[in-house]
Each structure stands twice: as C-alpha cells, then as structure tokens.
Amino acid sequence: MGPAELVQAAAMARRFYLEGKSKIQIAEEFGVSRFKVARVLETALERDLVRIEIRVPAELDAERSDALRARYGLRHAVVVESPAEAEETPDPENLGEVAADLLGELVNEGDVLGLAWGRSTIHMAAALDRLPPCTVVQLTGVYDAGTAERGSVEAVRRAAQVSGGDAHPIYAPMLLPDAATAAALRNQTGIARAFEYFDKVTVACVSIGSWEPGISTVHDMLSDEERAHYASLGVAAEMSAHLFDGQGRRVGRDLGERCITVKADQLRRIPEVVAIAGGARKASAIDAVLRSGLVTSLVTDTSAADVLMTAGPTPKPALNRADPDGI
C-alpha cells in the first residue's frame, strides 16, 4: 500500500472501529463502494495497520471460560486464575468475589434469590456490593446450628441488606437424626415460610462438595457407617444435601428425607442455578453435578477447569435440564 492508500485505510479503520460508522456510511463519505471499504478494512487487518485486542481482567480466563461453557452446554461459565500458592485448596475465596459480580448481572428487580449452604456462597455474600431489590431465601439448613449467625443465615441477611429486600433465613440444621424430626422442623412457622418461597426462586446460588472429609459438609456430618453406606452406592458429589454418582445420577435419596433442603426437582425448575466450586480436588464432583442437569452456570478456577475439559465423554447440554435418572 502506498502512502495515499495507507492514509485512506487508516481513516476508514478509524471511522469503522473507533467511531462506529457502518461500511455504507464510510463508502458515502469517501465516494467508493461498500465492497471497497470491506476490502480496505480486511487489508488493514492483514497488514497489521489495525490490531484488535480482546482484553478481560487478568484474573479471568476467557478462553477456558468459553470452552467450559460449550463443553457442558452452560448458560454462563466463568473461570478465574487459581491462586499459585494454593492450587489444591478447594473453593479459593476469589471465586466468591467473582460470583458476587456475576449475581449482580443475573439478578433483576423483583427476583427471588436462593442461597444454599456452602463456604463459597458465604464468601460470595460477603463480597456482594450491588443487587437489585429482591427477596432472598435460604435453601438449606446450616452445617452447625451453633454457627448459624456466621454462616448461611448471615449470608442471606447480607444479600438482603445489599438488595434492600426481605430475608427468609432458616434457623435449623441441614441434617437431622431421622425423617420424623426433619418433617416436624419443616412445619415450624419460620421454616415453613422459607419453604413457601422455594417454588418462586428465580436465581439460586449453590456449592458443590466432593465425597471426602473436609470438602463436603454432608460427608462430615454423617457417621462412619453412614459414609460407608453412601460410598457403596457410588456417591461422587453432593450439592445441597443431594448425592450424585459420577454420571450425575442421584443416589441415596433417603438422605434427603432427613435434611432441611430444597428438593432436587425444585432446583431443576429454577431458571438460573449458579454453582460456585473450584480446585482440582473438586473437579470430579463438579463434573458429576454438571451432568445432573441441575446447574445452568458455573464459577470455577483454572485448576478445576483443566480437569473438567478432559473429564470423560462430552456430557449432555445442561440447559436441557434433563434428569439423568429419567424420572
């Protein structure tokens, strides 16, 4: 390209890329056809006269995010860089910060936001700084009733405070000794009021646990005998006290009868279910829950994402919300 052509190409590129003018408008200004404008713009890219950069914040991995979204058929997948000093740590705190920003995008005025128990959801709630006016409801009981004020209950209160909406916490343990005790608690006024909102939830935020000590609160609440029993059923993951095998099928459904938690079928009907979970140790559990069809979006880290991208056969798209059990 000669000097005149270079100057003209630069001018056209400025009009198109920086000023947002259409090719037809540029053609009219320069007295050429729009096809000529298209050729000039293409040549400008080929000759490095124009450089296009796609830049996201350093902690976000756009390439992995898009690949993970496509592989699992998710509505949203956000992958953040794993902390170098804690690659094996499940659910690093920065996941909660990114999830808080994502909820700020997803929640609309008048929505009902549901929060399940989990360290990652607690971190997310602590990081919230903006939410449209919405109702916030707790979807599960707490890990330890003695720490309710510092856990899920506080997360619900925090989210409601930021949004300016009503809060419906649940002051009860997630796991009870037997089904009769759980049923009695569900009928208590405050808990029953929260349960009434479960079918109205439009956006939910959940955590995922692997079936091993310290990485699943449900696992840690059970006796050794009970853990062995559910392990024999092939449990690989848990989410909101629901257990899943490696293919995303629900197992050990009797456990749900003893739990204060949203039902799996109710989760499946929620339009947007965001899971927050990361770390290589949780990757197989994340894969299992994604295959269940209960989750529509995921916030995770690069350590987990790298494992997920090669985790067995390509799963069915999550957005069809199909039940792997066919029930």
PDB file of C-alpha atoms in Angstrom, residues 123-235:
ATOM      1  CA  HIS A 123     -17.687 -15.843  50.625  1.00  0.00           C
ATOM      2  CA  MET A 124     -19.890 -14.690  47.762  1.00  0.00           C
ATOM      3  CA  ALA A 125     -22.392 -12.996  50.067  1.00  0.00           C
ATOM      4  CA  ALA A 126     -19.610 -11.242  51.967  1.00  0.00           C
ATOM      5  CA  ALA A 127     -18.308  -9.807  48.672  1.00  0.00           C
ATOM      6  CA  LEU A 128     -21.686  -8.514  47.434  1.00  0.00           C
ATOM      7  CA  ASP A 129     -21.811  -4.774  46.899  1.00  0.00           C
ATOM      8  CA  ARG A 130     -24.741  -4.456  44.493  1.00  0.00           C
ATOM      9  CA  LEU A 131     -28.023  -6.276  43.914  1.00  0.00           C
ATOM     10  CA  PRO A 132     -31.329  -5.032  42.551  1.00  0.00           C
ATOM     11  CA  PRO A 133     -34.242  -5.108  45.013  1.00  0.00           C
ATOM     12  CA  CYS A 134     -35.108  -8.772  45.512  1.00  0.00           C
ATOM     13  CA  THR A 135     -36.263 -11.294  48.092  1.00  0.00           C
ATOM     14  CA  VAL A 136     -33.550 -13.565  49.495  1.00  0.00           C
ATOM     15  CA  VAL A 137     -34.348 -17.026  50.841  1.00  0.00           C
ATOM     16  CA  GLN A 138     -32.146 -19.689  52.405  1.00  0.00           C
ATOM     17  CA  LEU A 139     -32.382 -23.004  50.517  1.00  0.00           C
ATOM     18  CA  THR A 140     -30.844 -25.328  53.101  1.00  0.00           C
ATOM     19  CA  GLY A 141     -30.349 -25.638  56.796  1.00  0.00           C
ATOM     20  CA  VAL A 142     -26.963 -24.893  58.285  1.00  0.00           C
ATOM     21  CA  TYR A 143     -23.951 -27.105  58.884  1.00  0.00           C
ATOM     22  CA  ASP A 144     -23.857 -26.286  62.583  1.00  0.00           C
ATOM     23  CA  ALA A 145     -26.776 -24.530  64.271  1.00  0.00           C
ATOM     24  CA  GLY A 146     -24.302 -23.010  66.729  1.00  0.00           C
ATOM     25  CA  THR A 147     -22.568 -21.112  63.905  1.00  0.00           C
ATOM     26  CA  ALA A 148     -25.716 -20.073  62.013  1.00  0.00           C
ATOM     27  CA  GLU A 149     -25.120 -16.387  62.598  1.00  0.00           C
ATOM     28  CA  ARG A 150     -21.727 -16.623  60.885  1.00  0.00           C
ATOM     29  CA  GLY A 151     -22.804 -18.882  58.038  1.00  0.00           C
ATOM     30  CA  SER A 152     -25.811 -19.258  55.764  1.00  0.00           C
ATOM     31  CA  VAL A 153     -28.107 -17.109  57.885  1.00  0.00           C
ATOM     32  CA  GLU A 154     -25.664 -14.229  57.778  1.00  0.00           C
ATOM     33  CA  ALA A 155     -25.203 -14.751  54.015  1.00  0.00           C
ATOM     34  CA  VAL A 156     -28.957 -14.400  53.482  1.00  0.00           C
ATOM     35  CA  ARG A 157     -29.105 -11.329  55.692  1.00  0.00           C
ATOM     36  CA  ARG A 158     -26.142  -9.762  53.910  1.00  0.00           C
ATOM     37  CA  ALA A 159     -27.644 -10.307  50.445  1.00  0.00           C
ATOM     38  CA  ALA A 160     -30.988  -8.908  51.582  1.00  0.00           C
ATOM     39  CA  GLN A 161     -29.262  -5.891  53.118  1.00  0.00           C
ATOM     40  CA  VAL A 162     -27.426  -5.126  49.872  1.00  0.00           C
ATOM     41  CA  SER A 163     -30.581  -5.523  47.785  1.00  0.00           C
ATOM     42  CA  GLY A 164     -32.929  -3.826  50.211  1.00  0.00           C
ATOM     43  CA  GLY A 165     -35.298  -6.803  50.006  1.00  0.00           C
ATOM     44  CA  ASP A 166     -36.809  -9.226  52.509  1.00  0.00           C
ATOM     45  CA  ALA A 167     -34.746 -12.035  54.048  1.00  0.00           C
ATOM     46  CA  HIS A 168     -36.062 -15.505  54.849  1.00  0.00           C
ATOM     47  CA  PRO A 169     -33.362 -17.406  56.765  1.00  0.00           C
ATOM     48  CA  ILE A 170     -33.646 -20.939  58.154  1.00  0.00           C
ATOM     49  CA  TYR A 171     -32.557 -21.442  61.754  1.00  0.00           C
ATOM     50  CA  ALA A 172     -32.196 -25.213  61.630  1.00  0.00           C
ATOM     51  CA  PRO A 173     -29.503 -27.829  60.983  1.00  0.00           C
ATOM     52  CA  MET A 174     -29.232 -29.200  57.468  1.00  0.00           C
ATOM     53  CA  LEU A 175     -29.124 -32.821  58.649  1.00  0.00           C
ATOM     54  CA  LEU A 176     -31.409 -34.277  61.316  1.00  0.00           C
ATOM     55  CA  PRO A 177     -31.218 -37.654  63.122  1.00  0.00           C
ATOM     56  CA  ASP A 178     -34.302 -39.037  61.377  1.00  0.00           C
ATOM     57  CA  ALA A 179     -37.029 -38.226  58.859  1.00  0.00           C
ATOM     58  CA  ALA A 180     -39.679 -37.579  61.535  1.00  0.00           C
ATOM     59  CA  THR A 181     -37.605 -34.860  63.212  1.00  0.00           C
ATOM     60  CA  ALA A 182     -36.905 -33.249  59.829  1.00  0.00           C
ATOM     61  CA  ALA A 183     -40.606 -33.291  58.932  1.00  0.00           C
ATOM     62  CA  ALA A 184     -41.530 -31.670  62.254  1.00  0.00           C
ATOM     63  CA  LEU A 185     -38.998 -28.885  61.709  1.00  0.00           C
ATOM     64  CA  ARG A 186     -40.270 -28.219  58.186  1.00  0.00           C
ATOM     65  CA  ASN A 187     -43.681 -27.482  59.675  1.00  0.00           C
ATOM     66  CA  GLN A 188     -42.381 -24.861  62.072  1.00  0.00           C
ATOM     67  CA  THR A 189     -43.656 -21.397  61.142  1.00  0.00           C
ATOM     68  CA  GLY A 190     -40.377 -19.678  60.196  1.00  0.00           C
ATOM     69  CA  ILE A 191     -39.008 -22.656  58.278  1.00  0.00           C
ATOM     70  CA  ALA A 192     -42.332 -23.319  56.530  1.00  0.00           C
ATOM     71  CA  ARG A 193     -42.431 -19.672  55.432  1.00  0.00           C
ATOM     72  CA  ALA A 194     -38.992 -20.018  53.812  1.00  0.00           C
ATOM     73  CA  PHE A 195     -40.044 -23.282  52.137  1.00  0.00           C
ATOM     74  CA  GLU A 196     -43.016 -21.497  50.575  1.00  0.00           C
ATOM     75  CA  TYR A 197     -40.570 -19.428  48.547  1.00  0.00           C
ATOM     76  CA  PHE A 198     -38.689 -22.387  47.069  1.00  0.00           C
ATOM     77  CA  ASP A 199     -41.030 -22.661  44.087  1.00  0.00           C
ATOM     78  CA  LYS A 200     -40.691 -18.905  43.486  1.00  0.00           C
ATOM     79  CA  VAL A 201     -36.888 -18.787  43.324  1.00  0.00           C
ATOM     80  CA  THR A 202     -35.631 -17.374  40.012  1.00  0.00           C
ATOM     81  CA  VAL A 203     -31.874 -17.371  40.697  1.00  0.00           C
ATOM     82  CA  ALA A 204     -30.108 -19.806  43.028  1.00  0.00           C
ATOM     83  CA  CYS A 205     -26.535 -19.980  44.248  1.00  0.00           C
ATOM     84  CA  VAL A 206     -25.198 -23.366  45.382  1.00  0.00           C
ATOM     85  CA  SER A 207     -21.952 -25.061  46.390  1.00  0.00           C
ATOM     86  CA  ILE A 208     -20.591 -28.471  45.380  1.00  0.00           C
ATOM     87  CA  GLY A 209     -18.788 -30.925  47.629  1.00  0.00           C
ATOM     88  CA  SER A 210     -16.613 -33.965  46.905  1.00  0.00           C
ATOM     89  CA  TRP A 211     -17.322 -37.105  48.893  1.00  0.00           C
ATOM     90  CA  GLU A 212     -14.331 -36.819  51.206  1.00  0.00           C
ATOM     91  CA  PRO A 213     -13.523 -35.288  54.578  1.00  0.00           C
ATOM     92  CA  GLY A 214     -13.319 -31.517  54.737  1.00  0.00           C
ATOM     93  CA  ILE A 215     -14.666 -30.986  51.221  1.00  0.00           C
ATOM     94  CA  SER A 216     -18.284 -31.998  51.830  1.00  0.00           C
ATOM     95  CA  THR A 217     -20.184 -30.709  54.823  1.00  0.00           C
ATOM     96  CA  VAL A 218     -22.743 -33.507  54.429  1.00  0.00           C
ATOM     97  CA  HIS A 219     -19.968 -36.094  54.446  1.00  0.00           C
ATOM     98  CA  ASP A 220     -18.585 -34.578  57.625  1.00  0.00           C
ATOM     99  CA  MET A 221     -21.979 -34.611  59.369  1.00  0.00           C
ATOM    100  CA  LEU A 222     -22.539 -38.352  58.871  1.00  0.00           C
ATOM    101  CA  SER A 223     -21.283 -41.275  60.944  1.00  0.00           C
ATOM    102  CA  ASP A 224     -18.568 -43.575  59.619  1.00  0.00           C
ATOM    103  CA  GLU A 225     -21.169 -46.260  58.981  1.00  0.00           C
ATOM    104  CA  GLU A 226     -23.384 -43.879  57.033  1.00  0.00           C
ATOM    105  CA  ARG A 227     -20.455 -42.608  54.957  1.00  0.00           C
ATOM    106  CA  ALA A 228     -19.520 -46.169  54.056  1.00  0.00           C
ATOM    107  CA  HIS A 229     -23.117 -46.931  53.089  1.00  0.00           C
ATOM    108  CA  TYR A 230     -23.417 -43.993  50.698  1.00  0.00           C
ATOM    109  CA  ALA A 231     -19.933 -44.609  49.328  1.00  0.00           C
ATOM    110  CA  SER A 232     -21.080 -48.138  48.430  1.00  0.00           C
ATOM    111  CA  LEU A 233     -23.810 -46.549  46.291  1.00  0.00           C
ATOM    112  CA  GLY A 234     -21.132 -44.818  44.230  1.00  0.00           C
ATOM    113  CA  VAL A 235     -21.603 -41.279  45.521  1.00  0.00           C
TER     114      VAL A 235
END
